[in-house]
Amino acid sequence: MATLAGLSQYFVAIGLAGFLIVLAYFLAMSQRDKNNKRKVLGQNRSNNKNATFNIYAQKGYNQLIRIPGVRKVVLRIRKRLETLSIYDEYTLRREVMKVVFTILSVILIVVILLVLVRPSVMVVFWILLGLVFLSGALIDFFVHRVEMRLLQQLKAFNNRVRFYYQQTKMVDDAIFDATAQVGPEMKIQAERIYDILTSLEPEKELAKYEEVAPTRFLKVIAGLSLLVKEQGDKFSEKGSAYLRGLSAINEELNSEILYRNKLSYQLRSLSTLTIVPIFFALPIKNWAIDKFPIMQSFYDSRIGFVCEVAVYATALVCYLVIRKMREIHETSNSMGVKRVFWEEKIFKRVPFVEKICKALSPTPYTKKHFQLQQLIKDANSPLKIDWLMLHRILITLSVVIFLTGGLIFAHLREEKSVLNSSLPSTLFAGELSDEEKGILKEQTAFDKRVIEEIQKSDTTVTEAEMKSYLAAQLGVDEKDPKVNIAYDRIAEKWIVVKNAYLKWWEFVIAIAIAFAASYAPIWNLQLKRYLRFKDMEIEVYQHLILISILKEFESMSVYKILEWIERFSIVFKEPVQIALQNFDAGPDEALDKLGKDISFEGFQQIVERLRLSIIRISIQEAFDDIDIEREFYFNQRKEEQNRSVDSKGIIGGYVGLAPVMVLVFLYLVIPLIYISLIKTTDTMQPFL
């Protein structure tokens, strides 16, 4: 019979394989006929596929760029592609989505395999955690290092352009000769700049390049090179205007490279140090339980669960903080994607939510209301005050639900451990024999059965009733010492099981933590305001470099300077565009409105000088001391970078050691000391 069953399975397998082969053959023949028909009709299937993919890629890019967490990943991939290749905006988005779709495919395959294999929760945790750290390592390798190489190669390129320009006095020839001697990252950018200079429509090509240039230095070099090629260089007692512009760019490049090197040196190996507890927490736990079996009761308890969560959370938070500290913030081009305001949709669909948010928001015309409005404006955020309150409410509710759920899970875990753990609470160190383990398992099953009977009882069980029940179950007299031993053991477990529920003070702590977390949106706005202030300083310094060159040309006007400022602006772009649109209606009024729209002192000084240049004095006279201002901003920024490196080095040292300290003390040393003190007290109790 077994032989017949085996033969039947064999024939079924052969039949199934034959069916699949025949099906594949007919599908292939059908596909070939379709391709032949397309050729006859003059259709190109690959073009149709590319067109379809382009449509999905462009739509997918516009959708993903709106999602906060995914947006950052997409922009990092974009940064990598900008550095390595030259694309227009449309092609660049398509190439970015190719990488994104590949990443999503890999994640989908991993998830499907996990679902099919059905591993434990811990295995899934380690796999997902490994993907997070792997993505961070890839970002460091493929983005940060490439950025650094590009800056170093850009500095060498500038020096060679300067050398060849002094010989030929031709911008395009100098860039062409310098291109042959630079590294691979910079060579791609240099070739694109040369193509711009030799193009029939250089202004149009320059505008395309400015959309995808990986760094602000390249945009300035391309713009200045095109200006000098079209209008010629301006020579004065200070020398060539173009060479002075290259020197100013090199000066800032040197500062940027030194800052990145110092910061990388200060924070070296700290990312690796922060993730050490994640990979050593489980081995340390197993070692502690093996050497000190009593530690099992601590790790399975509610406090042990909180400590375990604290170790992993501290490691992850510190890892993200170190990664954030290593990042060099540089303003990027706006993608121009219209954001979908989900807050507004919620208010329209659920009107009472809007009423609650407005009731909890600061009253209009009060100091707090004005401060929030100013904070939102300074951070350049599209939020409204009631939207901000909605964010705070949602964060508060989420944290309360998360913490409450975690505490309930901790209680259930502690109850399960007490009912099923067979390790004796009196065993501090050492090992048990197989016979002793068997006896303890029987005791654990007996205790669990008794506790379940107590839980089913509708009335309170007294001590006498309990001892009588235990004596009957054990088959001994009530005065037998075994009854008292069993009673004490079960009573100790029953106290834990009876108290395995969410306490009111635990809920109050969860609410307090959630209230503190509700300030996260405000802290985020304050961080954005700080970063925006730094972006303004960088842009003002860049504008000063531009104006120091532009003022030398006799054909330069206030309108042309505003056009150059608008081309190289990111933070100030919209107000400058409005000023350009209103310039013909009244230059003085347009500049006055521009100064009111932008409250940054450095940019307001530039606007005031431009207003003087309209009627009273020339542009060259208005900006005669611009080199002094530029030097001041450069020294100020250099000093801030030095302080930033020192402060990040100190903070990074503490943050890097924090996970290790939490692991050692909170997860190993303090539990050992705590249990030792408890057992010592229990041992000395009969003598007190």
XYZ file of C-alpha atoms in Angstrom:
688
model
C 0.000 0.000 0.000
C 2.838 2.347 0.839
C 4.414 1.565 -2.543
C 1.155 2.317 -4.349
C 0.743 5.592 -2.439
C 4.292 6.604 -3.360
C 3.712 5.772 -7.029
C 0.454 7.734 -7.082
C 2.187 10.802 -5.626
C 4.963 10.383 -8.195
C 2.498 10.318 -11.115
C 0.584 13.293 -9.726
C 3.812 15.289 -9.528
C 4.746 14.358 -13.114
C 1.270 15.281 -14.341
C 1.367 18.650 -12.546
C 4.815 19.428 -13.947
C 3.663 18.515 -17.460
C 0.603 20.731 -17.101
C 2.761 23.694 -16.007
C 5.150 23.149 -18.938
C 2.287 23.061 -21.451
C 0.721 26.166 -19.847
C 4.031 28.031 -20.027
C 4.434 27.033 -23.691
C 0.998 28.345 -24.664
C 1.576 31.586 -22.740
C 4.912 32.086 -24.504
C 3.340 31.462 -27.906
C 0.507 33.869 -27.114
C 2.969 36.542 -26.026
C 4.997 36.037 -29.221
C 1.878 36.516 -31.346
C 1.063 39.729 -29.500
C 4.586 41.040 -30.067
C 4.354 40.221 -33.786
C 1.078 42.100 -34.033
C 2.638 45.119 -32.315
C 5.529 45.087 -34.781
C 3.099 44.975 -37.723
C 1.095 47.876 -36.295
C 4.271 49.831 -35.512
C 3.789 49.757 -31.747
C 6.743 49.631 -29.352
C 5.949 47.747 -26.161
C 9.023 49.001 -24.301
C 8.003 52.592 -24.905
C 4.507 51.831 -23.625
C 5.993 50.224 -20.521
C 8.313 53.187 -19.932
C 5.473 55.651 -20.377
C 3.301 53.723 -17.913
C 6.136 53.496 -15.404
C 6.851 57.228 -15.773
C 3.247 58.047 -14.958
C 3.270 55.879 -11.832
C 6.738 57.160 -10.854
C 5.739 60.823 -11.047
C 2.495 60.224 -9.140
C 4.265 58.068 -6.568
C 6.952 60.699 -6.030
C 4.351 63.412 -5.449
C 2.567 61.213 -2.909
C 5.629 59.954 -1.013
C 7.180 63.409 -0.748
C 4.177 64.470 1.370
C 4.702 61.766 4.012
C 7.038 63.120 6.760
C 9.083 59.976 7.490
C 9.225 58.705 3.908
C 10.005 62.190 2.575
C 13.376 62.170 4.315
C 14.337 58.818 2.773
C 13.266 59.983 -0.695
C 15.286 63.189 -0.403
C 18.375 61.235 0.691
C 18.098 58.999 -2.360
C 17.631 62.115 -4.475
C 20.750 63.655 -2.945
C 22.759 60.569 -3.857
C 21.559 60.572 -7.470
C 22.128 64.319 -7.833
C 25.752 63.859 -6.862
C 26.516 60.909 -9.108
C 24.599 61.829 -12.257
C 23.024 64.762 -14.023
C 19.290 64.716 -14.672
C 16.521 67.162 -15.227
C 13.793 67.311 -12.570
C 11.454 64.915 -14.383
C 14.130 62.275 -15.023
C 15.549 62.656 -11.516
C 12.184 61.899 -9.932
C 11.802 58.825 -12.143
C 15.238 57.513 -11.148
C 14.488 58.152 -7.466
C 11.285 56.137 -7.721
C 13.171 53.249 -9.338
C 15.283 52.994 -6.200
C 12.238 53.433 -3.942
C 10.288 50.713 -5.741
C 13.287 48.394 -5.449
C 13.527 49.029 -1.697
C 9.798 48.455 -1.262
C 10.065 45.195 -3.218
C 12.847 43.954 -0.941
C 10.851 44.882 2.173
C 7.761 43.163 0.753
C 9.743 39.987 0.053
C 11.164 40.005 3.604
C 7.682 40.493 5.088
C 6.235 37.649 2.977
C 9.049 35.335 4.044
C 8.463 36.258 7.684
C 4.752 35.528 7.328
C 5.448 32.147 5.710
C 8.164 31.098 8.159
C 6.247 32.486 11.172
C 9.255 33.168 13.419
C 9.066 34.356 16.990
C 8.460 37.974 17.889
C 12.081 38.354 18.966
C 13.375 37.154 15.587
C 11.117 39.622 13.769
C 12.363 42.367 16.091
C 16.013 41.579 15.333
C 15.382 41.451 11.573
C 13.566 44.785 11.505
C 16.179 46.334 13.769
C 18.916 45.045 11.492
C 17.189 46.688 8.510
C 17.090 50.008 10.383
C 20.800 49.908 11.203
C 21.674 48.682 7.718
C 19.804 51.603 6.173
C 21.700 53.999 8.433
C 25.039 52.488 7.442
C 24.136 52.679 3.754
C 23.158 56.335 4.115
C 26.493 57.074 5.765
C 28.387 55.264 3.038
C 26.459 56.381 -0.028
C 25.480 59.937 0.923
C 27.713 61.492 3.579
C 30.983 60.184 2.158
C 30.029 61.140 -1.379
C 29.142 64.651 -0.210
C 32.521 64.962 1.472
C 34.394 63.723 -1.599
C 32.449 66.155 -3.777
C 33.399 69.125 -1.568
C 37.070 68.171 -1.582
C 37.075 67.661 -5.336
C 35.212 70.944 -5.794
C 37.959 72.787 -3.901
C 40.623 71.236 -6.152
C 38.522 72.084 -9.216
C 38.258 75.740 -8.177
C 42.019 75.965 -7.764
C 42.609 74.506 -11.236
C 40.000 76.800 -12.814
C 41.759 79.722 -11.191
C 45.134 78.550 -12.553
C 43.905 78.041 -16.122
C 41.850 81.253 -16.121
C 44.913 83.283 -15.213
C 46.600 81.841 -18.306
C 43.797 82.068 -20.878
C 41.349 84.665 -19.435
C 38.603 82.449 -20.934
C 36.071 80.977 -18.508
C 34.862 78.097 -20.693
C 38.404 77.058 -21.634
C 39.539 77.177 -18.005
C 36.628 74.958 -16.903
C 37.224 72.556 -19.798
C 40.922 72.183 -18.945
C 40.181 71.774 -15.205
C 37.557 69.084 -15.854
C 40.155 66.585 -17.057
C 41.983 66.636 -13.705
C 39.199 66.263 -11.117
C 37.639 63.262 -9.393
C 34.668 61.281 -10.722
C 32.003 63.029 -8.605
C 33.116 66.532 -9.550
C 33.819 65.622 -13.163
C 30.128 65.008 -13.800
C 29.223 68.417 -12.381
C 32.074 70.188 -14.209
C 31.021 68.701 -17.544
C 27.473 69.948 -16.959
C 28.732 73.453 -16.137
C 30.824 73.428 -19.335
C 27.775 72.305 -21.338
C 25.850 75.255 -19.879
C 28.538 77.721 -20.935
C 28.675 76.372 -24.504
C 24.919 75.903 -24.918
C 22.813 77.916 -27.368
C 20.420 78.753 -24.514
C 22.718 79.007 -21.463
C 20.169 80.770 -19.240
C 17.641 78.002 -19.763
C 20.211 75.276 -19.123
C 21.455 77.086 -16.017
C 17.897 77.225 -14.627
C 17.571 73.453 -15.145
C 20.890 72.821 -13.413
C 20.007 75.002 -10.443
C 17.015 72.715 -9.770
C 19.183 69.612 -9.346
C 22.606 70.940 -8.235
C 23.698 68.896 -5.169
C 25.257 71.848 -3.329
C 24.911 75.620 -3.249
C 28.592 76.094 -4.158
C 28.055 74.575 -7.591
C 25.116 76.879 -8.300
C 27.196 79.942 -7.459
C 30.126 78.779 -9.583
C 27.879 78.024 -12.560
C 26.083 81.369 -12.283
C 29.241 83.458 -11.906
C 30.982 81.621 -14.732
C 28.075 82.280 -17.089
C 27.903 85.954 -16.059
C 31.614 86.496 -16.705
C 31.469 84.630 -20.022
C 28.564 86.764 -21.285
C 29.556 90.180 -19.925
C 33.288 89.784 -19.495
C 35.405 90.021 -16.381
C 35.836 93.228 -14.410
C 39.331 94.183 -13.342
C 40.011 96.697 -10.593
C 42.773 97.496 -8.150
C 41.697 94.398 -6.220
C 42.203 92.210 -9.280
C 39.791 90.048 -11.277
C 36.198 89.985 -10.044
C 35.824 86.356 -11.146
C 38.965 85.228 -9.336
C 37.880 87.050 -6.181
C 34.555 85.221 -6.391
C 36.355 81.874 -6.664
C 38.522 82.832 -3.681
C 35.432 83.652 -1.610
C 33.876 80.307 -2.526
C 37.102 78.497 -1.656
C 37.210 80.294 1.676
C 33.757 78.995 2.575
C 34.599 75.543 1.191
C 37.654 75.313 3.451
C 35.502 76.223 6.444
C 32.857 73.646 5.497
C 35.387 70.848 4.951
C 37.160 71.554 8.242
C 33.840 71.634 10.101
C 32.764 68.292 8.663
C 36.134 66.698 9.453
C 36.126 67.968 13.038
C 32.550 66.871 13.612
C 33.215 63.420 12.140
C 36.263 63.044 14.389
C 34.383 64.127 17.520
C 31.510 61.688 16.919
C 33.542 58.780 15.571
C 32.404 55.277 16.635
C 29.618 56.684 18.827
C 26.878 55.251 16.606
C 28.357 51.777 17.047
C 28.658 52.299 20.804
C 24.983 53.209 21.139
C 23.758 49.976 19.510
C 25.972 47.701 21.664
C 23.268 47.251 24.370
C 20.734 46.094 21.786
C 22.912 43.146 20.781
C 24.202 42.387 24.278
C 21.014 42.778 26.334
C 19.738 39.273 25.598
C 23.114 37.503 26.202
C 23.530 39.396 29.483
C 20.021 38.408 30.525
C 20.677 34.735 29.726
C 24.004 34.843 31.573
C 22.417 36.421 34.660
C 19.618 33.832 34.755
C 22.098 31.003 34.276
C 24.371 32.169 37.106
C 21.669 33.621 39.355
C 18.345 31.831 38.730
C 16.547 34.217 41.051
C 17.063 36.933 38.403
C 14.381 35.203 36.318
C 11.747 36.554 38.697
C 13.066 40.084 38.197
C 13.210 39.948 34.391
C 9.700 38.493 34.220
C 8.299 41.049 36.628
C 6.628 44.341 35.767
C 9.725 46.318 36.748
C 11.898 43.999 34.668
C 9.726 44.631 31.617
C 10.007 48.389 32.131
C 13.807 48.070 32.459
C 13.980 45.984 29.285
C 11.953 48.558 27.353
C 14.134 51.331 28.824
C 17.337 49.625 27.600
C 16.109 49.203 24.022
C 14.429 52.609 23.910
C 17.526 54.381 25.257
C 19.749 52.650 22.712
C 17.470 53.509 19.786
C 16.947 57.125 20.860
C 20.661 57.682 21.442
C 21.486 56.085 18.090
C 19.076 58.432 16.308
C 20.408 61.431 18.247
C 24.011 60.647 17.268
C 22.989 60.211 13.646
C 21.145 63.526 13.753
C 24.167 65.257 15.274
C 26.394 63.932 12.503
C 24.183 65.389 9.790
C 25.230 68.670 8.180
C 22.091 70.645 7.479
C 22.021 72.358 4.110
C 18.960 73.995 2.651
C 17.601 72.031 -0.282
C 15.461 73.093 -3.181
C 11.747 73.060 -2.558
C 10.010 70.280 -4.429
C 6.943 72.385 -5.053
C 4.557 69.586 -4.094
C 1.189 70.712 -2.826
C 0.611 69.370 0.642
C -2.646 67.714 1.619
C -3.726 69.248 4.932
C -5.308 66.339 6.781
C -6.003 68.625 9.730
C -8.412 70.653 7.635
C -10.167 67.505 6.438
C -10.642 66.309 10.031
C -12.137 69.646 11.042
C -14.604 69.542 8.129
C -15.693 65.947 8.706
C -15.731 66.080 12.531
C -16.828 69.620 13.510
C -16.716 69.054 17.285
C -12.969 68.304 17.048
C -12.381 71.800 15.673
C -14.419 73.290 18.530
C -12.368 71.354 21.098
C -9.063 72.444 19.527
C -10.120 76.093 19.399
C -11.337 75.931 23.002
C -7.976 74.537 24.178
C -5.914 76.943 22.047
C -4.708 80.276 23.470
C -7.241 83.070 23.297
C -6.699 85.485 20.382
C -4.943 88.785 21.112
C -3.166 87.318 24.116
C 0.581 87.119 24.606
C 0.687 83.337 24.298
C -1.366 83.438 21.097
C 0.983 86.014 19.574
C 4.061 83.988 20.601
C 2.702 80.845 18.931
C 1.848 82.789 15.772
C 5.340 84.260 15.655
C 6.907 80.830 16.251
C 4.926 79.300 13.373
C 5.895 82.192 11.119
C 9.579 82.029 12.041
C 9.614 78.263 11.429
C 7.979 78.799 8.006
C 5.355 76.202 8.912
C 1.949 75.980 7.174
C 0.290 75.060 10.481
C -2.384 77.064 12.222
C -2.701 77.384 15.982
C -5.769 75.115 16.165
C -3.976 72.598 13.891
C -1.042 72.667 16.271
C -3.407 71.955 19.162
C -4.840 69.006 17.191
C -1.313 67.600 16.867
C -0.776 67.936 20.604
C -4.085 66.241 21.420
C -3.375 63.317 19.088
C 0.124 62.868 20.513
C -1.238 62.942 24.066
C -3.898 60.316 23.318
C -1.407 58.125 21.433
C 1.130 58.182 24.259
C -1.545 57.473 26.888
C -2.854 54.497 24.884
C 0.657 53.210 24.216
C 1.818 53.477 27.836
C -1.419 52.089 29.237
C -1.257 49.143 26.852
C 2.377 48.548 27.781
C 1.606 48.568 31.507
C -1.324 46.190 31.071
C 0.910 43.867 29.052
C 3.572 44.064 31.793
C 1.032 43.032 34.443
C -0.196 40.114 32.332
C 3.376 39.049 31.679
C 4.170 39.151 35.381
C 1.056 37.098 36.186
C 1.940 34.512 33.540
C 5.498 34.256 34.839
C 4.372 33.733 38.431
C 1.923 31.008 37.427
C 4.272 29.124 35.084
C 7.783 29.699 36.454
C 9.195 26.622 38.153
C 12.315 28.274 39.579
C 12.244 28.619 43.363
C 12.410 32.132 44.758
C 14.892 30.950 47.384
C 17.540 29.810 44.868
C 19.969 32.708 44.546
C 22.764 30.923 42.669
C 23.645 27.453 41.494
C 21.991 24.772 39.393
C 19.256 22.194 39.974
C 19.309 18.487 39.196
C 16.800 16.927 36.820
C 14.966 15.326 39.749
C 14.666 18.678 41.526
C 13.423 20.326 38.342
C 10.729 17.672 37.995
C 9.553 18.209 41.561
C 9.450 21.984 41.040
C 7.394 21.596 37.849
C 4.858 19.482 39.728
C 4.690 22.120 42.485
C 4.187 24.865 39.879
C 1.329 22.964 38.223
C -0.241 22.327 41.643
C 0.059 26.015 42.661
C -1.419 27.151 39.330
C -4.394 24.831 39.728
C -5.038 26.065 43.269
C -4.811 29.735 42.250
C -7.218 29.143 39.350
C -9.680 27.579 41.806
C -9.335 30.624 44.069
C -10.041 32.920 41.110
C -13.195 30.975 40.281
C -14.471 31.265 43.855
C -17.157 33.907 44.368
C -16.323 34.430 48.057
C -13.117 35.353 49.823
C -11.143 32.285 50.891
C -9.866 32.484 54.477
C -6.534 31.148 55.655
C -8.155 28.237 57.488
C -10.224 27.246 54.460
C -7.168 27.480 52.288
C -5.057 25.269 54.533
C -7.883 22.751 54.812
C -8.166 22.621 51.020
C -4.393 22.213 50.628
C -4.300 19.405 53.197
C -7.031 17.585 51.300
C -5.226 18.035 48.011
C -1.894 16.914 49.461
C -3.471 14.029 51.372
C -1.946 15.004 54.718
C -3.104 16.384 58.060
C -3.654 20.159 58.372
C -0.879 20.365 60.973
C 1.639 18.844 58.593
C 4.528 21.274 57.793
C 3.928 20.676 54.074
C 0.618 22.502 54.338
C 2.222 25.654 55.775
C 5.005 25.564 53.186
C 2.502 25.200 50.337
C 0.286 27.913 51.817
C 3.147 30.430 52.113
C 4.309 29.657 48.568
C 0.832 29.965 47.032
C -0.059 33.042 49.104
C 3.037 34.817 47.787
C 2.044 34.020 44.211
C -1.583 34.929 44.836
C -0.613 38.423 45.973
C 1.151 38.998 42.636
C -1.747 37.547 40.610
C -4.334 39.531 42.592
C -2.455 42.795 41.996
C -1.855 42.164 38.279
C -4.009 45.036 37.062
C -3.480 48.648 36.047
C -3.168 50.883 39.119
C -4.583 54.374 39.236
C -1.171 55.885 39.966
C 0.285 54.088 36.938
C -2.385 55.685 34.786
C -1.575 59.072 36.317
C 2.112 58.597 35.446
C 1.129 57.712 31.867
C -0.942 60.899 31.639
C 1.963 62.979 33.005
C 4.386 61.517 30.448
C 1.828 62.073 27.671
C 1.389 65.693 28.772
C 5.132 66.227 28.524
C 5.178 64.539 25.093
C 2.426 66.888 23.891
C 5.014 69.678 23.721
C 6.884 67.786 20.969
C 5.234 69.789 18.112
C 6.262 73.049 19.772
C 9.824 71.789 20.270
C 9.842 70.743 16.627
C 8.827 74.258 15.566
C 11.559 75.743 17.747
C 14.115 73.450 16.108
C 12.853 74.446 12.662
C 13.098 78.110 13.617
C 16.706 77.589 14.712
C 17.601 75.739 11.506
C 15.809 78.355 9.420
C 17.818 81.082 11.134
C 21.004 79.241 10.173
C 19.721 78.896 6.609
C 19.154 82.645 6.507
C 22.713 83.313 7.616
C 24.063 81.010 4.905
C 21.911 82.626 2.219
C 22.863 86.157 3.275
C 26.541 85.225 3.113
C 25.971 83.715 -0.343
C 24.181 86.879 -1.496
C 27.047 88.996 -0.225
C 29.451 86.944 -2.346
C 27.218 87.427 -5.383
C 26.759 91.148 -4.859
C 30.500 91.683 -4.269
C 31.005 90.388 -7.835
C 27.893 91.843 -9.474
C 28.517 95.400 -8.256
C 31.669 95.586 -10.376
C 29.719 95.407 -13.642
C 28.548 98.756 -15.015
C 25.377 97.317 -16.576
C 24.191 95.987 -13.226
C 20.907 97.354 -11.802
C 18.807 96.809 -8.704
C 16.340 94.684 -10.667
C 19.100 92.435 -12.014
C 20.552 91.985 -8.535
C 17.107 90.968 -7.253
C 16.882 88.463 -10.107
C 20.212 86.933 -9.073
C 19.147 86.859 -5.428
C 15.886 85.118 -6.397
C 17.721 82.505 -8.449
C 19.997 81.525 -5.579
C 17.469 81.893 -2.757
C 15.591 79.128 -1.030
C 14.499 80.622 2.294
C 13.900 84.122 0.826
C 12.654 82.950 -2.572
C 8.922 83.722 -2.299
C 9.255 87.283 -0.879
C 11.886 88.135 -3.522
C 9.621 86.793 -6.287
C 6.800 89.022 -5.043
C 9.182 91.994 -5.016
C 10.188 91.292 -8.628
C 6.549 91.127 -9.701
C 5.771 94.462 -8.011
C 9.010 96.162 -9.055
C 7.641 97.833 -12.203
C 4.668 99.242 -10.278
C 7.009 100.955 -7.820
C 10.587 99.934 -6.957
C 10.615 101.765 -3.638
C 7.312 100.215 -2.505
C 8.368 96.735 -3.645
C 11.617 96.913 -1.669
C 9.816 98.368 1.344
C 7.400 95.413 1.358
C 10.325 93.003 0.909
C 11.991 94.423 4.029
C 8.767 94.015 6.022
C 8.177 90.446 4.841
C 11.657 89.338 5.905
C 12.597 90.186 9.485
C 16.164 88.850 9.315
C 18.564 91.699 10.055
C 21.276 90.702 7.562
C 18.880 90.564 4.612
C 17.164 93.804 5.647
C 20.531 95.570 5.401
C 20.894 94.327 1.819
C 17.387 95.613 1.011
C 18.166 99.032 2.535
C 21.298 99.332 0.388
C 19.283 98.422 -2.707
C 16.740 101.141 -1.874
C 19.554 103.674 -1.720
C 20.773 102.476 -5.120
C 17.473 103.250 -6.865
C 17.869 107.052 -6.983
C 20.538 108.478 -4.728
C 23.788 106.554 -5.195
C 25.219 103.859 -7.436
C 25.231 100.173 -6.598
C 28.996 100.176 -6.255
C 28.844 103.004 -3.722
C 26.000 101.395 -1.764
C 27.976 98.176 -1.369
C 31.477 99.623 -1.081
C 32.000 97.972 2.347
C 30.387 94.659 1.448
C 33.682 92.794 1.763
C 33.847 93.829 5.428
C 30.291 92.565 6.018
C 31.076 89.331 4.231
C 34.176 88.818 6.351
C 32.134 89.471 9.501
C 29.542 86.841 8.577
C 32.280 84.407 7.667
C 34.082 84.821 10.998
C 30.804 84.686 12.902
C 29.827 81.454 11.207
C 33.290 79.993 11.766
C 33.048 80.758 15.484
C 29.594 79.171 15.673
C 30.894 76.066 13.919
C 33.732 75.739 16.433
C 31.309 76.048 19.338
C 28.977 73.570 17.646
C 31.770 70.998 17.282
C 32.780 71.377 20.936
C 29.216 71.145 22.259
C 28.331 68.196 20.015
C 31.494 66.421 21.108
C 30.588 66.788 24.796
C 26.920 65.893 24.311
C 27.828 63.039 21.984
C 30.129 61.531 24.613
C 27.340 61.427 27.191
C 24.744 60.212 24.680
C 27.072 57.494 23.386
C 27.753 56.132 26.884
C 24.158 56.411 28.104
C 22.896 53.099 26.592
C 25.868 51.164 27.988
C 25.375 52.695 31.443
C 21.644 51.920 31.354
C 22.363 48.335 30.308
C 24.975 47.701 32.999
C 23.313 49.424 35.940
C 19.585 49.242 35.185
C 19.610 45.752 33.711
C 22.302 43.955 35.716
C 23.899 45.718 38.697
C 20.862 47.343 40.309
C 18.665 44.184 40.008
C 21.396 42.092 41.619
C 21.785 44.571 44.476
C 18.007 44.851 44.917
C 17.424 41.075 45.029
C 20.436 40.596 47.305
C 19.042 43.109 49.778
C 15.590 41.508 49.686
C 16.936 38.023 50.261
C 19.232 39.250 53.002
C 16.279 40.894 54.728
C 14.197 37.721 54.373
C 17.044 35.658 55.815
C 17.552 37.966 58.794
C 13.829 38.374 59.496
C 13.570 35.418 61.985
C 16.416 36.901 64.031
C 14.937 40.403 64.235
